[in-house]
Coordinates of C-alpha atoms in Angstrom, one line a residue:
X15 CA 206.3 141.7 195.6
X16 CA 202.6 142.6 195.8
X17 CA 199.5 140.1 195.9
X18 CA 196.1 141.3 194.9
X19 CA 192.8 139.7 196.1
X20 CA 190.7 141.3 193.4
X21 CA 190.7 138.2 191.3
X22 CA 190.2 135.9 194.2
X23 CA 187.1 137.8 195.3
X24 CA 185.8 137.6 191.8
X25 CA 186.2 133.8 191.7
X26 CA 184.8 133.0 195.2
X27 CA 181.1 133.0 194.2
X28 CA 181.9 130.6 191.3
X29 CA 183.8 128.2 193.7
X30 CA 180.9 128.3 196.1
X31 CA 178.3 127.5 193.5
X32 CA 180.4 124.7 192.2
X33 CA 180.9 123.3 195.6
X34 CA 177.2 123.4 196.4
X35 CA 176.5 121.6 193.1
X36 CA 179.1 118.9 193.9
X37 CA 177.6 118.5 197.4
X38 CA 174.0 118.3 196.0
X39 CA 175.1 115.7 193.6
X40 CA 176.7 113.6 196.3
X41 CA 173.7 113.9 198.5
X42 CA 171.4 112.9 195.7
X43 CA 173.6 109.9 194.9
X44 CA 173.7 108.8 198.5
X45 CA 169.9 109.2 198.8
X46 CA 169.3 107.2 195.6
X47 CA 171.7 104.4 196.6
X48 CA 170.2 104.4 200.1
X49 CA 166.6 104.3 198.6
X50 CA 167.6 101.3 196.4
X51 CA 169.1 99.6 199.4
X52 CA 166.1 100.1 201.6
X53 CA 163.7 99.2 198.8
X54 CA 165.5 95.9 198.4
X55 CA 165.6 95.3 202.1
X56 CA 161.8 96.2 202.5
X57 CA 160.9 94.0 199.6
X58 CA 162.8 91.1 201.1
X59 CA 161.2 91.9 204.4
X60 CA 157.7 91.9 203.1
X61 CA 158.3 88.8 201.1
X62 CA 159.4 87.1 204.3
X63 CA 156.4 88.5 206.2
X64 CA 154.1 87.1 203.4
X65 CA 155.8 83.7 203.7
X66 CA 155.5 83.8 207.5
X67 CA 151.8 84.8 207.5
X68 CA 151.0 82.1 205.0
X69 CA 152.8 79.6 207.2
X70 CA 150.9 80.8 210.3
X71 CA 147.6 80.7 208.5
X72 CA 148.1 77.2 207.2
X73 CA 149.8 75.9 210.4
X74 CA 152.9 74.7 208.6
X75 CA 156.4 74.9 210.0
X76 CA 158.9 77.6 208.7
X77 CA 161.8 76.3 206.8
X78 CA 165.3 77.2 207.9
X79 CA 166.3 80.7 206.7
X80 CA 162.7 81.9 206.4
X81 CA 162.7 83.6 209.8
X82 CA 163.0 87.4 210.0
X83 CA 166.6 88.2 210.7
X84 CA 165.9 91.6 212.3
X85 CA 165.2 91.6 216.1
X86 CA 163.2 94.8 215.7
X87 CA 160.4 92.9 213.9
X88 CA 160.0 90.2 216.5
X89 CA 157.1 92.0 218.2
X90 CA 155.3 92.0 214.8
X91 CA 155.9 88.3 214.6
X92 CA 154.4 87.8 218.0
X93 CA 151.3 89.8 217.0
X94 CA 151.0 87.6 213.9
X95 CA 151.2 84.5 216.0
X96 CA 148.5 85.7 218.4
X97 CA 146.2 86.7 215.5
X98 CA 146.9 83.3 213.9
X99 CA 146.0 81.4 217.2
X100 CA 142.8 83.4 217.8
X101 CA 141.7 83.0 214.2
X102 CA 142.4 79.3 214.2
X103 CA 140.5 78.9 217.5
X104 CA 137.5 80.8 216.1
X105 CA 137.6 78.7 212.9
X106 CA 137.7 75.5 214.9
X107 CA 134.8 76.6 217.0
X108 CA 132.8 77.5 213.9
X109 CA 133.6 74.2 212.3
X110 CA 132.6 72.3 215.4
X111 CA 129.3 74.2 215.7
X112 CA 128.5 73.8 212.0
X113 CA 129.3 70.1 212.2
X114 CA 127.0 69.7 215.2
X115 CA 124.2 71.6 213.6
X116 CA 124.6 69.6 210.4
X117 CA 124.5 66.4 212.3
X118 CA 121.3 67.4 214.1
X119 CA 119.8 68.7 210.8
X120 CA 120.6 65.5 208.8
X121 CA 119.8 62.9 211.5
X122 CA 116.7 64.5 213.1
X123 CA 113.6 62.3 213.3
X124 CA 111.3 65.3 212.7
X125 CA 111.3 67.4 209.6
X126 CA 113.3 70.7 209.5
X127 CA 112.7 73.3 206.9
X128 CA 113.4 76.9 205.8
X129 CA 111.0 78.4 203.3
X130 CA 109.9 81.8 201.9
X131 CA 106.5 83.4 202.3
X132 CA 105.8 83.0 198.6
X133 CA 106.2 79.2 198.9
X134 CA 109.7 78.4 197.8
X135 CA 111.8 75.9 199.8
X136 CA 115.3 77.1 200.8
X137 CA 116.4 74.0 202.8
X138 CA 114.9 70.8 204.1
X139 CA 116.3 67.8 205.9
X140 CA 116.1 64.1 204.9
X141 CA 113.4 63.4 207.5
X142 CA 111.0 66.0 205.9
X143 CA 111.8 64.7 202.4
X144 CA 111.0 61.1 203.6
X145 CA 107.7 62.2 205.3
X146 CA 106.6 63.8 202.0
X147 CA 107.6 60.8 199.9
X148 CA 110.7 62.2 198.2
X149 CA 114.0 60.4 197.7
X150 CA 116.2 63.2 199.0
X151 CA 116.0 66.9 200.1
X152 CA 117.4 67.9 196.7
X153 CA 114.6 65.9 194.9
X154 CA 112.0 67.8 197.0
X155 CA 113.4 71.3 196.5
X156 CA 113.8 70.7 192.7
X157 CA 110.3 69.4 192.4
X158 CA 108.4 72.0 194.5
X159 CA 108.1 75.6 193.5
X160 CA 104.9 76.5 195.4
X161 CA 104.4 74.9 198.8
X162 CA 100.8 76.0 199.2
X163 CA 99.6 74.7 195.9
X164 CA 101.7 71.5 195.7
X165 CA 101.6 70.3 199.4
X166 CA 98.6 71.8 201.1
X167 CA 95.3 69.9 200.6
X168 CA 93.6 73.2 201.3
X169 CA 95.8 76.1 200.0
X170 CA 93.9 78.6 202.1
X171 CA 95.4 77.0 205.2
X172 CA 98.8 78.0 203.9
X173 CA 97.7 81.6 203.7
X174 CA 96.3 81.4 207.2
X175 CA 99.7 80.0 208.4
X176 CA 101.5 82.9 206.8
X177 CA 99.1 85.4 208.3
X178 CA 99.5 83.9 211.7
X179 CA 103.3 83.9 211.4
X180 CA 103.4 87.6 210.5
X181 CA 101.0 88.5 213.3
X182 CA 102.1 86.3 216.2
X183 CA 105.7 85.5 215.4
X184 CA 106.4 82.0 216.8
X185 CA 103.7 79.5 215.6
X186 CA 103.2 76.4 217.8
X187 CA 101.2 73.1 217.1
X188 CA 99.7 74.3 213.8
X189 CA 98.0 71.2 212.3
X190 CA 97.9 70.9 208.6
X191 CA 96.9 68.2 206.1
X192 CA 99.5 67.8 203.4
X193 CA 99.7 65.9 200.1
X194 CA 102.7 63.7 199.5
X195 CA 104.5 63.0 196.3
X196 CA 102.4 59.9 195.5
X197 CA 99.2 61.8 196.1
X198 CA 98.5 60.3 199.5
X199 CA 97.6 62.7 202.4
X200 CA 98.9 62.9 205.9
X201 CA 98.8 65.2 208.9
X202 CA 101.7 67.3 210.2
X203 CA 102.2 69.6 213.2
X204 CA 104.3 72.7 212.4
X205 CA 106.3 74.7 214.9
X206 CA 108.1 77.7 213.3
X207 CA 109.5 81.2 213.8
X208 CA 109.7 84.0 211.3
X209 CA 112.8 86.0 210.1
X210 CA 112.2 89.6 209.2
X211 CA 114.5 92.0 207.4
X212 CA 115.5 95.5 208.6
X213 CA 112.2 96.9 207.1
X214 CA 110.2 94.5 209.2
X215 CA 109.2 92.4 206.1
X216 CA 108.9 88.6 206.5
X217 CA 111.6 87.0 204.4
X218 CA 112.1 83.5 205.8
X219 CA 110.2 80.9 207.9
X220 CA 112.2 78.2 209.6
X221 CA 110.7 75.5 211.8
X222 CA 110.1 71.8 212.4
X223 CA 107.3 69.5 211.2
X224 CA 106.1 66.4 213.1
X225 CA 104.2 63.6 211.3
X226 CA 101.0 62.8 213.3
X227 CA 99.2 60.8 210.6
X228 CA 99.3 57.6 212.7
X229 CA 97.9 59.5 215.7
X230 CA 95.2 61.0 213.6
X231 CA 94.2 57.5 212.2
X232 CA 94.3 56.1 215.7
X233 CA 92.1 58.9 216.9
X234 CA 89.6 58.4 214.1
X235 CA 89.6 54.7 214.8
X236 CA 89.0 55.4 218.5
X237 CA 86.1 57.6 217.6
X238 CA 84.6 54.9 215.4
X239 CA 85.1 52.3 218.2
X240 CA 83.4 54.7 220.6
X241 CA 80.5 55.1 218.2
X242 CA 80.2 51.4 217.7
X243 CA 80.3 50.9 221.5
X244 CA 77.6 53.5 222.0
X245 CA 75.5 51.9 219.3
X246 CA 76.1 48.4 220.9
X247 CA 75.1 49.7 224.3
X248 CA 72.1 51.4 222.8
X249 CA 71.1 48.1 221.2
X250 CA 71.7 46.3 224.4
X251 CA 69.5 48.7 226.3
X252 CA 66.8 48.3 223.7
X253 CA 67.1 44.6 223.8
X254 CA 66.8 44.6 227.6
X255 CA 63.7 46.8 227.4
X256 CA 62.2 44.6 224.6
X257 CA 63.1 41.5 226.6
X258 CA 61.4 42.8 229.7
X259 CA 58.3 43.9 227.9
X260 CA 58.1 40.7 225.8
X261 CA 58.5 38.6 229.0
X262 CA 55.6 40.3 230.7
X263 CA 53.5 40.3 227.6
X264 CA 54.2 36.6 227.1
X265 CA 52.9 35.9 230.6
X266 CA 49.7 37.7 229.7
X267 CA 49.4 35.8 226.4
X268 CA 49.9 32.6 228.2
X269 CA 46.8 33.4 230.3
X270 CA 44.8 34.4 227.3
X271 CA 45.8 31.2 225.4
X272 CA 45.2 29.0 228.4
X273 CA 41.7 30.3 229.1
X274 CA 40.9 30.3 225.4
X275 CA 41.8 26.6 225.1
X276 CA 39.8 25.7 228.2
X277 CA 36.8 27.6 226.7
X278 CA 37.2 25.8 223.4
X279 CA 37.2 22.4 225.2
X280 CA 34.1 23.2 227.1
X281 CA 32.0 24.6 224.2
X282 CA 30.4 22.7 221.3
X283 CA 31.9 23.6 217.9
X284 CA 28.6 24.6 216.4
X285 CA 28.2 27.6 218.5
X286 CA 29.0 31.0 216.9
X287 CA 31.2 32.0 219.8
X288 CA 33.4 28.9 219.1
X289 CA 34.7 30.5 215.9
X290 CA 35.3 33.8 217.7
X291 CA 37.4 31.9 220.3
X292 CA 39.4 30.3 217.5
X293 CA 40.2 33.7 216.1
X294 CA 41.2 34.9 219.5
X295 CA 43.5 31.8 219.9
X296 CA 45.0 32.4 216.5
X297 CA 45.7 36.1 217.2
X298 CA 47.2 35.2 220.6
X299 CA 49.4 32.6 219.0
X300 CA 50.7 35.1 216.5
X301 CA 51.3 37.5 219.3
X302 CA 53.2 34.8 221.1
X303 CA 55.3 34.2 218.0
X304 CA 56.1 37.9 217.9
X305 CA 57.0 37.8 221.6
X306 CA 59.3 34.9 221.0
X307 CA 61.1 36.9 218.3
X308 CA 61.5 39.8 220.7
X309 CA 62.9 37.5 223.4
X310 CA 65.3 36.0 220.8
X311 CA 66.4 39.6 219.9
X312 CA 67.0 40.2 223.6
X313 CA 68.8 36.9 224.0
X314 CA 66.6 35.9 226.8
X315 CA 65.1 32.8 225.4
X316 CA 66.3 29.3 226.5
X317 CA 67.3 26.9 223.8
X318 CA 64.5 24.6 222.7
X319 CA 65.3 22.8 219.4
X320 CA 62.4 21.9 217.0
X321 CA 62.0 20.5 213.5
X322 CA 61.6 23.6 211.4
X323 CA 61.1 24.7 207.8
X324 CA 63.4 27.7 207.2
X325 CA 61.0 29.3 204.6
X326 CA 58.2 29.4 207.2
X327 CA 60.5 30.8 209.9
X328 CA 61.9 33.5 207.7
X329 CA 58.4 34.4 206.4
X330 CA 57.2 34.9 209.9
X331 CA 60.1 37.2 210.7
X332 CA 59.7 39.5 207.7
X333 CA 57.6 42.1 209.3
X334 CA 59.9 42.4 212.3
X335 CA 63.0 42.4 210.1
X336 CA 61.6 45.2 207.9
X337 CA 60.9 47.3 211.0
X338 CA 64.5 46.6 212.1
X339 CA 66.0 47.7 208.8
X340 CA 64.0 50.9 208.6
X341 CA 62.1 52.7 205.9
X342 CA 65.1 53.5 203.7
X343 CA 66.2 49.9 203.2
X344 CA 63.9 47.4 201.4
X345 CA 64.1 43.7 202.2
X346 CA 63.7 41.1 199.4
X347 CA 63.1 37.5 200.4
X348 CA 63.7 34.6 198.0
X349 CA 62.3 31.3 199.5
X350 CA 64.2 28.1 198.7
X351 CA 62.7 25.2 196.8
X352 CA 63.0 21.5 197.8
X353 CA 64.3 22.4 201.3
X354 CA 64.8 19.9 204.0
X355 CA 63.9 20.6 207.6
X356 CA 66.3 21.6 210.4
X357 CA 66.3 20.7 214.1
X358 CA 67.0 24.0 215.7
X359 CA 65.7 26.5 218.3
X360 CA 63.4 29.0 216.5
X361 CA 64.7 31.8 218.7
X362 CA 68.3 31.1 217.6
X363 CA 67.3 31.4 213.9
X364 CA 65.5 34.7 214.8
X365 CA 68.6 35.9 216.5
X366 CA 70.8 35.0 213.5
X367 CA 68.4 36.8 211.1
X368 CA 68.2 39.8 213.3
X369 CA 72.1 40.1 213.5
X370 CA 72.4 39.6 209.7
X371 CA 69.9 42.4 209.1
X372 CA 71.6 44.8 211.6
X373 CA 75.0 44.2 209.9
X374 CA 73.4 44.7 206.5
X375 CA 71.8 47.9 207.7
X376 CA 75.1 49.3 209.1
X377 CA 76.9 48.5 205.9
X378 CA 74.4 50.4 203.7
X379 CA 74.8 54.2 203.4
X380 CA 71.6 56.0 202.8
X381 CA 69.0 54.0 200.9
X382 CA 69.6 50.4 199.8
X383 CA 68.3 46.9 199.4
X384 CA 68.9 43.8 201.5
X385 CA 68.4 40.3 200.0
X386 CA 67.7 37.1 201.8
X387 CA 68.1 33.9 199.8
X388 CA 67.3 30.4 201.3
X389 CA 69.2 27.6 199.8

């Protein structure tokens, strides 16, 4: 019996090709099934990772069965935990710093602001809003669009402030007069620093404002008091000088009057020199009255009450009072009618009239008119 391999040799390539096709199909099927399997596992894994990361981010506890079942991913879980802890710590620090800054900003006694060079307000605290007469920071920022025109009494000062900020950087103790919401004015001291962009352009100004209106008023009042004190000391010096001169002059007048009266007693009245002596006595008496007024002004005259007519006393004082008032102020005197007499020291009346005229002169600005009525 004979067996030939011719047919078998002819069929071997076909069998090989068929076997390879079957093998490729099996490999493809296994790869496809394996891909689906791993896709499902990875999808489930990433869903678990998403749940775990959300839980770590929010700080909530994981429910039972939500942990990753594969030990190989435990290092990844530890990394997520560490990231979560660091991020939470940074977030808490940021929250604490922001809360601290916000508390300082909201409760500060001095005004705090952030503004732009063109005059827009970015942020202000309640203290600055209160200083400028606004109900709240929001009310201020909504009402003000140009700081220089709406706040500054002199807008050019705002321009100077911006120039100084650009040139010097930090600005300290910059005094400025501002206008509040109700139109009243006050004084502030500004301390600020600039914020520049990468191009070196000024984009923001942030700083603090201190209200010094009361200090300014106190300083002005102090200057007025110093001026009044100087004026009072000057008047006191003039009074002392006038009193000293009047006292010496009064002594000389006493001698003139004394010898004049002696001469009048010794001479007959029909002599021509007698009338001359009367004129000398009259002039000396008027000089004595003027001296008495000077002594009254200097407060050096002792009290000596007399029965007086006020019209006569004031009339005799008019020349001195007009000199006291000066050339720019005129004095009008209106004598009273049907007046009674008073028992008073003439020097005291002179002193009262002098004080009234000085007060009237100080109350009049420039030229004016003072009136004296006797009732």
